[in-house]
PDB file of C-alpha atoms (C1' of nucleotides) in Angstrom:
ATOM      1  CA  MET A   1      92.570 107.054 128.069  1.00 55.00           C
ATOM      2  CA  ALA A   2      94.172 110.503 128.107  1.00 84.00           C
ATOM      3  CA  GLN A   3      95.666 110.938 124.690  1.00 89.00           C
ATOM      4  CA  ARG A   4      98.600 113.197 124.062  1.00 91.00           C
ATOM      5  CA  ASN A   5      99.331 115.790 121.499  1.00 91.00           C
ATOM      6  CA  THR A   6     102.480 114.586 119.873  1.00 94.00           C
ATOM      7  CA  VAL A   7     104.271 116.216 117.000  1.00 93.00           C
ATOM      8  CA  GLN A   8     104.078 112.976 115.036  1.00 95.00           C
ATOM      9  CA  ARG A   9     100.338 112.566 115.462  1.00 96.00           C
ATOM     10  CA  ALA A  10      99.720 116.101 114.269  1.00 94.00           C
ATOM     11  CA  LEU A  11     101.992 115.538 111.285  1.00 95.00           C
ATOM     12  CA  VAL A  12     100.270 112.306 110.279  1.00 97.00           C
ATOM     13  CA  LEU A  13      96.886 114.009 110.386  1.00 96.00           C
ATOM     14  CA  LYS A  14      98.093 117.077 108.518  1.00 95.00           C
ATOM     15  CA  THR A  15      99.645 114.887 105.851  1.00 95.00           C
ATOM     16  CA  VAL A  16      96.468 112.937 105.140  1.00 95.00           C
ATOM     17  CA  GLN A  17      94.473 116.167 105.141  1.00 92.00           C
ATOM     18  CA  GLY A  18      96.997 117.740 102.814  1.00 90.00           C
ATOM     19  CA  MET A  19      96.887 114.892 100.316  1.00 88.00           C
ATOM     20  CA  GLN A  20      93.431 115.939  99.162  1.00 75.00           C
ATOM     21  CA  GLY A  21      91.797 113.137  97.255  1.00 79.00           C
ATOM     22  CA  ALA A  22      94.968 111.089  97.078  1.00 87.00           C
ATOM     23  CA  HIS A  23      93.756 108.537  99.610  1.00 91.00           C
ATOM     24  CA  PRO A  24      97.290 107.761 100.777  1.00 95.00           C
ATOM     25  CA  THR A  25      98.374 104.450 102.245  1.00 96.00           C
ATOM     26  CA  ALA A  26     100.244 104.252 105.538  1.00 97.00           C
ATOM     27  CA  ASP A  27     103.430 103.800 103.585  1.00 96.00           C
ATOM     28  CA  GLU A  28     102.821 106.843 101.434  1.00 96.00           C
ATOM     29  CA  VAL A  29     102.252 108.941 104.527  1.00 97.00           C
ATOM     30  CA  PHE A  30     105.432 107.528 105.997  1.00 97.00           C
ATOM     31  CA  SER A  31     107.514 108.255 102.891  1.00 95.00           C
ATOM     32  CA  TYR A  32     106.164 111.769 102.752  1.00 95.00           C
ATOM     33  CA  LEU A  33     106.932 112.494 106.392  1.00 95.00           C
ATOM     34  CA  LYS A  34     110.356 110.891 106.190  1.00 93.00           C
ATOM     35  CA  VAL A  35     111.570 113.891 104.189  1.00 92.00           C
ATOM     36  CA  ALA A  36     110.799 116.451 106.873  1.00 89.00           C
ATOM     37  CA  GLN A  37     111.205 114.058 109.823  1.00 90.00           C
ATOM     38  CA  PRO A  38     113.900 111.532 108.959  1.00 93.00           C
ATOM     39  CA  ALA A  39     113.692 109.991 112.414  1.00 93.00           C
ATOM     40  CA  ILE A  40     110.016 109.084 112.184  1.00 95.00           C
ATOM     41  CA  SER A  41     109.150 105.428 112.414  1.00 96.00           C
ATOM     42  CA  ARG A  42     106.828 103.441 110.197  1.00 97.00           C
ATOM     43  CA  ALA A  43     105.252 101.967 113.334  1.00 97.00           C
ATOM     44  CA  THR A  44     104.398 105.437 114.578  1.00 97.00           C
ATOM     45  CA  VAL A  45     102.605 106.244 111.354  1.00 98.00           C
ATOM     46  CA  TYR A  46     100.593 103.013 111.553  1.00 98.00           C
ATOM     47  CA  ARG A  47      99.780 103.603 115.203  1.00 97.00           C
ATOM     48  CA  ASN A  48      98.666 107.150 114.659  1.00 97.00           C
ATOM     49  CA  LEU A  49      96.561 106.344 111.643  1.00 97.00           C
ATOM     50  CA  ALA A  50      94.829 103.717 113.768  1.00 96.00           C
ATOM     51  CA  VAL A  51      94.248 106.131 116.642  1.00 96.00           C
ATOM     52  CA  LEU A  52      92.963 108.846 114.352  1.00 95.00           C
ATOM     53  CA  HIS A  53      90.663 106.355 112.706  1.00 94.00           C
ATOM     54  CA  GLU A  54      89.325 105.136 116.046  1.00 91.00           C
ATOM     55  CA  ASN A  55      88.688 108.711 117.054  1.00 90.00           C
ATOM     56  CA  GLY A  56      86.659 109.176 113.901  1.00 87.00           C
ATOM     57  CA  VAL A  57      89.100 111.744 112.594  1.00 91.00           C
ATOM     58  CA  LEU A  58      90.123 109.631 109.613  1.00 93.00           C
ATOM     59  CA  ASN A  59      88.352 107.041 107.497  1.00 90.00           C
ATOM     60  CA  ARG A  60      90.074 103.795 106.670  1.00 92.00           C
ATOM     61  CA  LEU A  61      89.336 102.466 103.237  1.00 91.00           C
ATOM     62  CA  LYS A  62      89.898  98.871 102.179  1.00 91.00           C
ATOM     63  CA  VAL A  63      90.669  98.546  98.503  1.00 89.00           C
ATOM     64  CA  PRO A  64      91.099  95.300  96.581  1.00 85.00           C
ATOM     65  CA  GLN A  65      94.802  94.876  96.008  1.00 84.00           C
ATOM     66  CA  GLY A  66      97.294  96.592  98.192  1.00 87.00           C
ATOM     67  CA  ALA A  67      97.276  98.440 101.444  1.00 94.00           C
ATOM     68  CA  ASP A  68      94.521 100.274 103.255  1.00 95.00           C
ATOM     69  CA  ARG A  69      93.994 103.899 102.332  1.00 95.00           C
ATOM     70  CA  TYR A  70      93.057 106.865 104.471  1.00 95.00           C
ATOM     71  CA  ASP A  71      90.622 109.639 103.968  1.00 90.00           C
ATOM     72  CA  THR A  72      89.231 112.699 105.727  1.00 88.00           C
ATOM     73  CA  PRO A  73      85.554 112.036 106.361  1.00 77.00           C
ATOM     74  CA  ALA A  74      84.273 115.502 105.532  1.00 67.00           C
ATOM     75  CA  THR A  75      80.915 114.208 104.382  1.00 70.00           C
ATOM     76  CA  THR A  76      79.754 110.661 103.810  1.00 74.00           C
ATOM     77  CA  HIS A  77      80.818 109.694 100.363  1.00 82.00           C
ATOM     78  CA  GLN A  78      81.558 106.691  98.204  1.00 88.00           C
ATOM     79  CA  HIS A  79      84.595 105.552  96.280  1.00 90.00           C
ATOM     80  CA  LEU A  80      85.449 104.604  92.746  1.00 91.00           C
ATOM     81  CA  HIS A  81      88.407 102.338  92.154  1.00 89.00           C
ATOM     82  CA  CYS A  82      89.865 101.931  88.682  1.00 88.00           C
ATOM     83  CA  ILE A  83      91.060  98.368  88.282  1.00 82.00           C
ATOM     84  CA  ILE A  84      93.398  99.382  85.452  1.00 80.00           C
ATOM     85  CA  CYS A  85      95.367 102.312  86.849  1.00 81.00           C
ATOM     86  CA  GLY A  86      94.508 101.702  90.499  1.00 80.00           C
ATOM     87  CA  LYS A  87      93.359 105.244  91.215  1.00 85.00           C
ATOM     88  CA  VAL A  88      90.745 105.906  93.887  1.00 87.00           C
ATOM     89  CA  GLU A  89      88.235 108.746  93.525  1.00 88.00           C
ATOM     90  CA  ASP A  90      85.526 110.184  95.711  1.00 87.00           C
ATOM     91  CA  ILE A  91      81.940 110.469  94.623  1.00 89.00           C
ATOM     92  CA  THR A  92      78.801 111.495  96.477  1.00 87.00           C
ATOM     93  CA  LEU A  93      75.629 109.794  95.329  1.00 85.00           C
ATOM     94  CA  GLU A  94      72.088 110.946  95.945  1.00 81.00           C
ATOM     95  CA  SER A  95      70.820 107.401  96.179  1.00 79.00           C
ATOM     96  CA  PHE A  96      72.919 106.875  99.293  1.00 81.00           C
ATOM     97  CA  LYS A  97      70.902 109.371 101.279  1.00 77.00           C
ATOM     98  CA  ASN A  98      68.653 106.707 102.791  1.00 78.00           C
ATOM     99  CA  THR A  99      70.777 103.588 102.705  1.00 82.00           C
ATOM    100  CA  LEU A 100      72.017 103.953 106.246  1.00 81.00           C
ATOM    101  CA  GLU A 101      68.543 104.338 107.704  1.00 83.00           C
ATOM    102  CA  GLU A 102      67.229 101.482 105.608  1.00 86.00           C
ATOM    103  CA  ALA A 103      70.003  99.142 106.709  1.00 86.00           C
ATOM    104  CA  GLN A 104      69.561 100.195 110.304  1.00 87.00           C
ATOM    105  CA  SER A 105      65.822  99.553 110.444  1.00 88.00           C
ATOM    106  CA  LYS A 106      65.889  96.478 108.281  1.00 89.00           C
ATOM    107  CA  ALA A 107      68.645  94.641 110.114  1.00 88.00           C
ATOM    108  CA  GLY A 108      68.413  96.060 113.609  1.00 90.00           C
ATOM    109  CA  TYR A 109      72.097  96.936 113.545  1.00 90.00           C
ATOM    110  CA  ARG A 110      73.375 100.100 115.115  1.00 88.00           C
ATOM    111  CA  ILE A 111      75.377 101.323 112.176  1.00 87.00           C
ATOM    112  CA  LEU A 112      78.419 103.468 112.728  1.00 82.00           C
ATOM    113  CA  ASN A 113      79.903 103.677 109.320  1.00 81.00           C
ATOM    114  CA  GLN A 114      79.377 102.731 105.727  1.00 85.00           C
ATOM    115  CA  GLU A 115      82.001 101.935 103.163  1.00 86.00           C
ATOM    116  CA  THR A 116      81.282 101.572  99.474  1.00 89.00           C
ATOM    117  CA  VAL A 117      83.714 100.913  96.670  1.00 89.00           C
ATOM    118  CA  PHE A 118      82.672 100.706  93.038  1.00 89.00           C
ATOM    119  CA  GLU A 119      85.078  98.667  90.968  1.00 86.00           C
ATOM    120  CA  GLY A 120      85.408  99.687  87.372  1.00 87.00           C
ATOM    121  CA  VAL A 121      87.345 101.364  84.609  1.00 88.00           C
ATOM    122  CA  CYS A 122      87.877 105.119  84.711  1.00 89.00           C
ATOM    123  CA  PRO A 123      87.209 107.282  81.632  1.00 91.00           C
ATOM    124  CA  ALA A 124      90.909 107.751  80.893  1.00 87.00           C
ATOM    125  CA  CYS A 125      91.592 104.016  80.947  1.00 87.00           C
ATOM    126  CA  GLN A 126      88.552 103.326  78.774  1.00 87.00           C
ATOM    127  CA  ILE A 127      90.051 105.590  76.134  1.00 85.00           C
ATOM    128  CA  LYS A 128      93.517 104.084  76.458  1.00 74.00           C
ATOM    129  CA  LYS A 129      92.034 100.642  76.052  1.00 67.00           C
ATOM    130  CA  ARG A 130      90.140 101.696  72.951  1.00 66.00           C
ATOM    131  CA  GLU A 131      93.293 103.159  71.392  1.00 66.00           C
ATOM    132  CA  GLY A 132      95.531 100.161  72.056  1.00 59.00           C
ATOM    133  CA  GLU A 133      92.870  98.073  70.368  1.00 53.00           C
ATOM    134  CA  LYS A 134      94.788  94.797  70.720  1.00 43.00           C
ATOM    135  CA  GLU A 135      93.238  93.040  73.687  1.00 38.00           C
TER     136      GLU A 135
ATOM    137  CA  MET B   1      93.798  81.102  78.247  1.00 55.00           C
ATOM    138  CA  ALA B   2      92.260  77.656  78.195  1.00 83.00           C
ATOM    139  CA  GLN B   3      91.341  76.919  81.769  1.00 88.00           C
ATOM    140  CA  ARG B   4      91.122  73.402  83.036  1.00 92.00           C
ATOM    141  CA  ASN B   5      88.606  71.594  85.099  1.00 91.00           C
ATOM    142  CA  THR B   6      90.601  70.396  88.033  1.00 95.00           C
ATOM    143  CA  VAL B   7      89.262  68.505  90.988  1.00 94.00           C
ATOM    144  CA  GLN B   8      90.629  71.153  93.326  1.00 95.00           C
ATOM    145  CA  ARG B   9      88.973  74.046  91.538  1.00 96.00           C
ATOM    146  CA  ALA B  10      85.603  72.328  91.620  1.00 95.00           C
ATOM    147  CA  LEU B  11      86.015  71.567  95.306  1.00 95.00           C
ATOM    148  CA  VAL B  12      86.931  75.134  96.185  1.00 97.00           C
ATOM    149  CA  LEU B  13      83.854  76.418  94.409  1.00 96.00           C
ATOM    150  CA  LYS B  14      81.568  73.815  95.911  1.00 95.00           C
ATOM    151  CA  THR B  15      82.893  74.599  99.368  1.00 96.00           C
ATOM    152  CA  VAL B  16      82.192  78.317  99.138  1.00 95.00           C
ATOM    153  CA  GLN B  17      78.764  77.612  97.685  1.00 93.00           C
ATOM    154  CA  GLY B  18      78.073  75.126 100.439  1.00 91.00           C
ATOM    155  CA  MET B  19      78.997  77.556 103.196  1.00 89.00           C
ATOM    156  CA  GLN B  20      75.822  79.555 102.663  1.00 76.00           C
ATOM    157  CA  GLY B  21      76.120  82.930 104.297  1.00 80.00           C
ATOM    158  CA  ALA B  22      79.277  82.018 106.150  1.00 87.00           C
ATOM    159  CA  HIS B  23      81.494  84.176 103.938  1.00 92.00           C
ATOM    160  CA  PRO B  24      84.529  81.934 104.468  1.00 95.00           C
ATOM    161  CA  THR B  25      88.111  83.119 104.274  1.00 96.00           C
ATOM    162  CA  ALA B  26      90.690  81.357 102.108  1.00 97.00           C
ATOM    163  CA  ASP B  27      92.000  79.664 105.192  1.00 97.00           C
ATOM    164  CA  GLU B  28      88.586  78.429 106.258  1.00 96.00           C
ATOM    165  CA  VAL B  29      88.055  76.926 102.831  1.00 97.00           C
ATOM    166  CA  PHE B  30      91.477  75.335 103.071  1.00 97.00           C
ATOM    167  CA  SER B  31      90.843  73.854 106.511  1.00 96.00           C
ATOM    168  CA  TYR B  32      87.525  72.480 105.386  1.00 96.00           C
ATOM    169  CA  LEU B  33      88.952  70.842 102.278  1.00 96.00           C
ATOM    170  CA  LYS B  34      91.942  69.482 104.148  1.00 94.00           C
ATOM    171  CA  VAL B  35      89.667  66.915 105.780  1.00 93.00           C
ATOM    172  CA  ALA B  36      88.542  65.292 102.556  1.00 90.00           C
ATOM    173  CA  GLN B  37      91.687  66.136 100.574  1.00 91.00           C
ATOM    174  CA  PRO B  38      94.650  66.042 102.961  1.00 94.00           C
ATOM    175  CA  ALA B  39      97.071  66.658 100.110  1.00 94.00           C
ATOM    176  CA  ILE B  40      95.558  69.958  99.034  1.00 96.00           C
ATOM    177  CA  SER B  41      97.764  73.001  99.252  1.00 97.00           C
ATOM    178  CA  ARG B  42      96.931  76.350 100.724  1.00 97.00           C
ATOM    179  CA  ALA B  43      98.406  77.991  97.627  1.00 97.00           C
ATOM    180  CA  THR B  44      95.978  76.073  95.436  1.00 97.00           C
ATOM    181  CA  VAL B  45      93.036  77.361  97.420  1.00 98.00           C
ATOM    182  CA  TYR B  46      94.288  80.943  97.108  1.00 98.00           C
ATOM    183  CA  ARG B  47      94.930  80.532  93.402  1.00 97.00           C
ATOM    184  CA  ASN B  48      91.535  79.028  92.708  1.00 97.00           C
ATOM    185  CA  LEU B  49      89.662  81.598  94.736  1.00 97.00           C
ATOM    186  CA  ALA B  50      91.444  84.260  92.703  1.00 96.00           C
ATOM    187  CA  VAL B  51      90.595  82.578  89.398  1.00 96.00           C
ATOM    188  CA  LEU B  52      86.967  82.073  90.361  1.00 95.00           C
ATOM    189  CA  HIS B  53      86.767  85.680  91.432  1.00 93.00           C
ATOM    190  CA  GLU B  54      88.287  86.884  88.170  1.00 91.00           C
ATOM    191  CA  ASN B  55      85.782  84.781  86.272  1.00 90.00           C
ATOM    192  CA  GLY B  56      83.002  86.470  88.198  1.00 87.00           C
ATOM    193  CA  VAL B  57      81.984  83.204  89.809  1.00 92.00           C
ATOM    194  CA  LEU B  58      82.818  84.389  93.313  1.00 93.00           C
ATOM    195  CA  ASN B  59      82.782  87.747  95.035  1.00 90.00           C
ATOM    196  CA  ARG B  60      85.718  88.818  97.136  1.00 92.00           C
ATOM    197  CA  LEU B  61      84.843  90.832 100.188  1.00 91.00           C
ATOM    198  CA  LYS B  62      87.291  92.992 102.095  1.00 91.00           C
ATOM    199  CA  VAL B  63      86.476  93.316 105.769  1.00 89.00           C
ATOM    200  CA  PRO B  64      88.311  95.504 108.273  1.00 85.00           C
ATOM    201  CA  GLN B  65      90.483  93.207 110.358  1.00 83.00           C
ATOM    202  CA  GLY B  66      91.454  89.837 109.066  1.00 87.00           C
ATOM    203  CA  ALA B  67      91.458  88.067 105.763  1.00 94.00           C
ATOM    204  CA  ASP B  68      89.333  88.529 102.671  1.00 96.00           C
ATOM    205  CA  ARG B  69      86.063  86.643 102.554  1.00 95.00           C
ATOM    206  CA  TYR B  70      84.298  84.969  99.657  1.00 95.00           C
ATOM    207  CA  ASP B  71      80.728  84.955  98.572  1.00 90.00           C
ATOM    208  CA  THR B  72      78.543  83.615  95.793  1.00 88.00           C
ATOM    209  CA  PRO B  73      77.179  86.601  93.890  1.00 76.00           C
ATOM    210  CA  ALA B  74      73.637  85.378  93.456  1.00 67.00           C
ATOM    211  CA  THR B  75      72.174  88.847  93.389  1.00 71.00           C
ATOM    212  CA  THR B  76      73.805  92.168  94.120  1.00 74.00           C
ATOM    213  CA  HIS B  77      73.653  92.661  97.833  1.00 82.00           C
ATOM    214  CA  GLN B  78      75.335  94.529 100.643  1.00 88.00           C
ATOM    215  CA  HIS B  79      77.072  93.449 103.817  1.00 90.00           C
ATOM    216  CA  LEU B  80      76.767  94.122 107.495  1.00 91.00           C
ATOM    217  CA  HIS B  81      79.817  93.638 109.666  1.00 89.00           C
ATOM    218  CA  CYS B  82      79.488  93.505 113.424  1.00 88.00           C
ATOM    219  CA  ILE B  83      82.557  95.106 114.978  1.00 81.00           C
ATOM    220  CA  ILE B  84      81.978  93.271 118.246  1.00 80.00           C
ATOM    221  CA  CYS B  85      81.553  89.629 117.249  1.00 80.00           C
ATOM    222  CA  GLY B  86      83.014  89.953 113.768  1.00 80.00           C
ATOM    223  CA  LYS B  87      80.123  88.294 111.969  1.00 85.00           C
ATOM    224  CA  VAL B  88      79.275  89.226 108.396  1.00 87.00           C
ATOM    225  CA  GLU B  89      75.691  89.201 107.139  1.00 88.00           C
ATOM    226  CA  ASP B  90      74.046  89.800 103.797  1.00 88.00           C
ATOM    227  CA  ILE B  91      71.372  92.388 103.254  1.00 89.00           C
ATOM    228  CA  THR B  92      69.625  93.602 100.138  1.00 87.00           C
ATOM    229  CA  LEU B  93      68.592  97.222 100.196  1.00 85.00           C
ATOM    230  CA  GLU B  94      66.013  98.884  97.981  1.00 81.00           C
ATOM    231  CA  SER B  95      67.926 102.123  97.934  1.00 78.00           C
ATOM    232  CA  PHE B  96      70.770 100.402  96.118  1.00 81.00           C
ATOM    233  CA  LYS B  97      68.653  99.794  93.050  1.00 77.00           C
ATOM    234  CA  ASN B  98      69.928 102.888  91.274  1.00 79.00           C
ATOM    235  CA  THR B  99      73.329 103.499  92.813  1.00 83.00           C
ATOM    236  CA  LEU B 100      75.205 101.678  90.095  1.00 81.00           C
ATOM    237  CA  GLU B 101      73.575 103.642  87.305  1.00 83.00           C
ATOM    238  CA  GLU B 102      74.033 106.887  89.158  1.00 86.00           C
ATOM    239  CA  ALA B 103      77.726 106.261  89.753  1.00 86.00           C
ATOM    240  CA  GLN B 104      78.197 105.185  86.160  1.00 87.00           C
ATOM    241  CA  SER B 105      76.589 108.249  84.625  1.00 88.00           C
ATOM    242  CA  LYS B 106      77.946 110.693  87.145  1.00 89.00           C
ATOM    243  CA  ALA B 107      81.582 109.611  86.968  1.00 88.00           C
ATOM    244  CA  GLY B 108      81.878 108.152  83.491  1.00 90.00           C
ATOM    245  CA  TYR B 109      83.274 104.939  84.915  1.00 90.00           C
ATOM    246  CA  ARG B 110      82.371 101.610  83.447  1.00 88.00           C
ATOM    247  CA  ILE B 111      81.416  99.911  86.677  1.00 87.00           C
ATOM    248  CA  LEU B 112      81.816  96.180  87.013  1.00 82.00           C
ATOM    249  CA  ASN B 113      81.101  95.634  90.634  1.00 81.00           C
ATOM    250  CA  GLN B 114      80.020  97.311  93.800  1.00 85.00           C
ATOM    251  CA  GLU B 115      81.026  96.450  97.306  1.00 86.00           C
ATOM    252  CA  THR B 116      79.366  97.893 100.383  1.00 89.00           C
ATOM    253  CA  VAL B 117      80.049  97.116 103.996  1.00 89.00           C
ATOM    254  CA  PHE B 118      78.130  98.678 106.848  1.00 89.00           C
ATOM    255  CA  GLU B 119      80.094  98.694 110.080  1.00 86.00           C
ATOM    256  CA  GLY B 120      78.081  98.452 113.220  1.00 87.00           C
ATOM    257  CA  VAL B 121      76.819  96.454 116.150  1.00 88.00           C
ATOM    258  CA  CYS B 122      74.457  93.549 115.557  1.00 89.00           C
ATOM    259  CA  PRO B 123      71.251  93.146 117.607  1.00 90.00           C
ATOM    260  CA  ALA B 124      72.692  90.292 119.686  1.00 87.00           C
ATOM    261  CA  CYS B 125      75.775  92.289 120.642  1.00 86.00           C
ATOM    262  CA  GLN B 126      73.697  95.354 121.475  1.00 87.00           C
ATOM    263  CA  ILE B 127      71.810  93.251 124.011  1.00 86.00           C
ATOM    264  CA  LYS B 128      74.958  91.673 125.408  1.00 74.00           C
ATOM    265  CA  LYS B 129      76.437  95.114 125.860  1.00 67.00           C
ATOM    266  CA  ARG B 130      73.341  96.336 127.656  1.00 68.00           C
ATOM    267  CA  GLU B 131      73.393  93.376 130.029  1.00 67.00           C
ATOM    268  CA  GLY B 132      77.045  93.631 130.935  1.00 60.00           C
ATOM    269  CA  GLU B 133      76.390  97.240 131.783  1.00 54.00           C
ATOM    270  CA  LYS B 134      79.936  97.954 132.956  1.00 44.00           C
ATOM    271  CA  GLU B 135      81.485  99.852 130.079  1.00 38.00           C
TER     272      GLU B 135
ATOM    273  C1'  DA C   1     106.622 112.017 138.296  1.00 69.89           C
ATOM    274  C1'  DT C   2     103.619 109.468 135.701  1.00 69.89           C
ATOM    275  C1'  DT C   3     102.382 107.173 131.772  1.00 69.89           C
ATOM    276  C1'  DC C   4     101.517 107.632 126.946  1.00 69.89           C
ATOM    277  C1'  DA C   5     104.023 107.679 122.588  1.00 69.89           C
ATOM    278  C1'  DT C   6     108.171 106.845 119.906  1.00 69.89           C
ATOM    279  C1'  DG C   7     111.777 104.266 117.349  1.00 69.89           C
ATOM    280  C1'  DC C   8     113.774 100.212 116.363  1.00 69.89           C
ATOM    281  C1'  DA C   9     113.817  95.464 115.195  1.00 69.89           C
ATOM    282  C1'  DA C  10     111.680  91.363 115.310  1.00 69.89           C
ATOM    283  C1'  DA C  11     107.229  88.939 114.906  1.00 69.89           C
ATOM    284  C1'  DC C  12     103.076  88.054 112.576  1.00 69.89           C
ATOM    285  C1'  DA C  13      99.350  87.313 109.255  1.00 69.89           C
ATOM    286  C1'  DA C  14      97.720  86.987 104.724  1.00 69.89           C
ATOM    287  C1'  DT C  15      98.940  86.198 100.340  1.00 69.89           C
ATOM    288  C1'  DT C  16     102.086  85.345  96.358  1.00 69.89           C
ATOM    289  C1'  DT C  17     105.753  83.158  93.820  1.00 69.89           C
ATOM    290  C1'  DG C  18     109.452  79.867  91.794  1.00 69.89           C
ATOM    291  C1'  DC C  19     110.048  75.495  90.608  1.00 69.89           C
ATOM    292  C1'  DA C  20     109.696  70.503  89.647  1.00 69.89           C
ATOM    293  C1'  DC C  21     106.195  67.230  89.146  1.00 69.89           C
ATOM    294  C1'  DG C  22     101.506  65.641  87.890  1.00 69.89           C
ATOM    295  C1'  DA C  23      96.977  66.024  85.609  1.00 69.89           C
ATOM    296  C1'  DT C  24      93.992  67.618  81.947  1.00 69.89           C
ATOM    297  C1'  DC C  25      93.051  68.627  77.433  1.00 69.89           C
TER     298       DC C  25
ATOM    299  C1'  DG D   1     102.606  65.490  74.544  1.00 69.89           C
ATOM    300  C1'  DA D   2     101.883  70.343  75.375  1.00 69.89           C
ATOM    301  C1'  DT D   3     100.833  73.264  78.956  1.00 69.89           C
ATOM    302  C1'  DC D   4      98.029  74.509  82.765  1.00 69.89           C
ATOM    303  C1'  DG D   5      97.518  73.470  87.626  1.00 69.89           C
ATOM    304  C1'  DT D   6      99.350  71.524  91.896  1.00 69.89           C
ATOM    305  C1'  DG D   7     102.109  71.085  96.092  1.00 69.89           C
ATOM    306  C1'  DC D   8     105.758  72.533  98.627  1.00 69.89           C
ATOM    307  C1'  DA D   9     108.664  75.913 100.680  1.00 69.89           C
ATOM    308  C1'  DA D  10     110.481  80.261 100.547  1.00 69.89           C
ATOM    309  C1'  DA D  11     109.557  85.102  99.593  1.00 69.89           C
ATOM    310  C1'  DT D  12     106.730  89.319  99.859  1.00 69.89           C
ATOM    311  C1'  DT D  13     103.665  92.597 101.577  1.00 69.89           C
ATOM    312  C1'  DG D  14     101.160  94.940 105.009  1.00 69.89           C
ATOM    313  C1'  DT D  15     100.794  95.526 109.711  1.00 69.89           C
ATOM    314  C1'  DT D  16     101.524  94.671 114.716  1.00 69.89           C
ATOM    315  C1'  DT D  17     104.201  94.096 118.922  1.00 69.89           C
ATOM    316  C1'  DG D  18     107.859  94.074 122.810  1.00 69.89           C
ATOM    317  C1'  DC D  19     110.893  96.761 124.825  1.00 69.89           C
ATOM    318  C1'  DA D  20     113.883 100.531 126.318  1.00 69.89           C
ATOM    319  C1'  DT D  21     114.017 105.417 125.875  1.00 69.89           C
ATOM    320  C1'  DG D  22     111.901 110.057 125.308  1.00 69.89           C
ATOM    321  C1'  DA D  23     108.171 113.479 125.650  1.00 69.89           C
ATOM    322  C1'  DA D  24     103.708 115.390 127.125  1.00 69.89           C
ATOM    323  C1'  DT D  25     100.865 116.169 130.877  1.00 69.89           C
TER     324       DT D  25
END
DNA sequence: ATTCATGCAAACAATTTGCACGATC
DNA sequence: GATCGTGCAAATTGTTTGCATGAAT
């Protein structure tokens, strides 16, 4: 139960926090840390991301295609995923203010977390698609 | 471009449609079909689920832990995932009526789909936990 | 000192792919 | 009869695990 303060755990957390809005995957965190800490292990990164997520320090985000991504849960927010370029963005929607309460009362669940991903095409990719008009 | 009407594709679709509310994984669909069609290949099930999803005929649902699950997208709805027993349930929330429009206008994305999972503890597991009061 | 965490490599799970053959248009 | 889809096995990807060693309490 007693968790320790390891250098690696602190680094993993700091890395995700530092990659503001990048929603890095475990592998991206690993590659980043590898530069400063060549001895670090991929397994350690996975393990620490899991621990930090269980502690509620990090959010884990499941995106169609590819690996899970991590997030600092400053405030409850939603995600946009561009199916063309693959980028993930944060967005905070007013209409989500009551969803948690509604789900809770309607279903009788004790809800701990909510994860929303909108799948679509980002403005930049809409323009690109319009320019390369052959498709 | 011209897609064909294969026996296997029809069976995969019918199976997911038949498993009302069960949100089967690719492997569950495969196991089910294996009985009637012993020759069917796991790869075929994966490929057809992907095609049907791309055609908008099936929804693909990413759940923390374990494989993707499939769904018939009758109406836009949300999901509840019990972290204790692992069950996935559908729910339709009023407050989600406007989220798509809000996200669209706020972010400039062209949004094709929306996927929400609430993580929590279902009523049955809340009771079980209360009974086995040692934790 | 105890025991939690690390690093490594091997194991695992879910999914994808290459290829020859078969089925559908 | 052209080519899309299938079945099989092998390959990939993402993640987890066992174990001996090292570090934090």
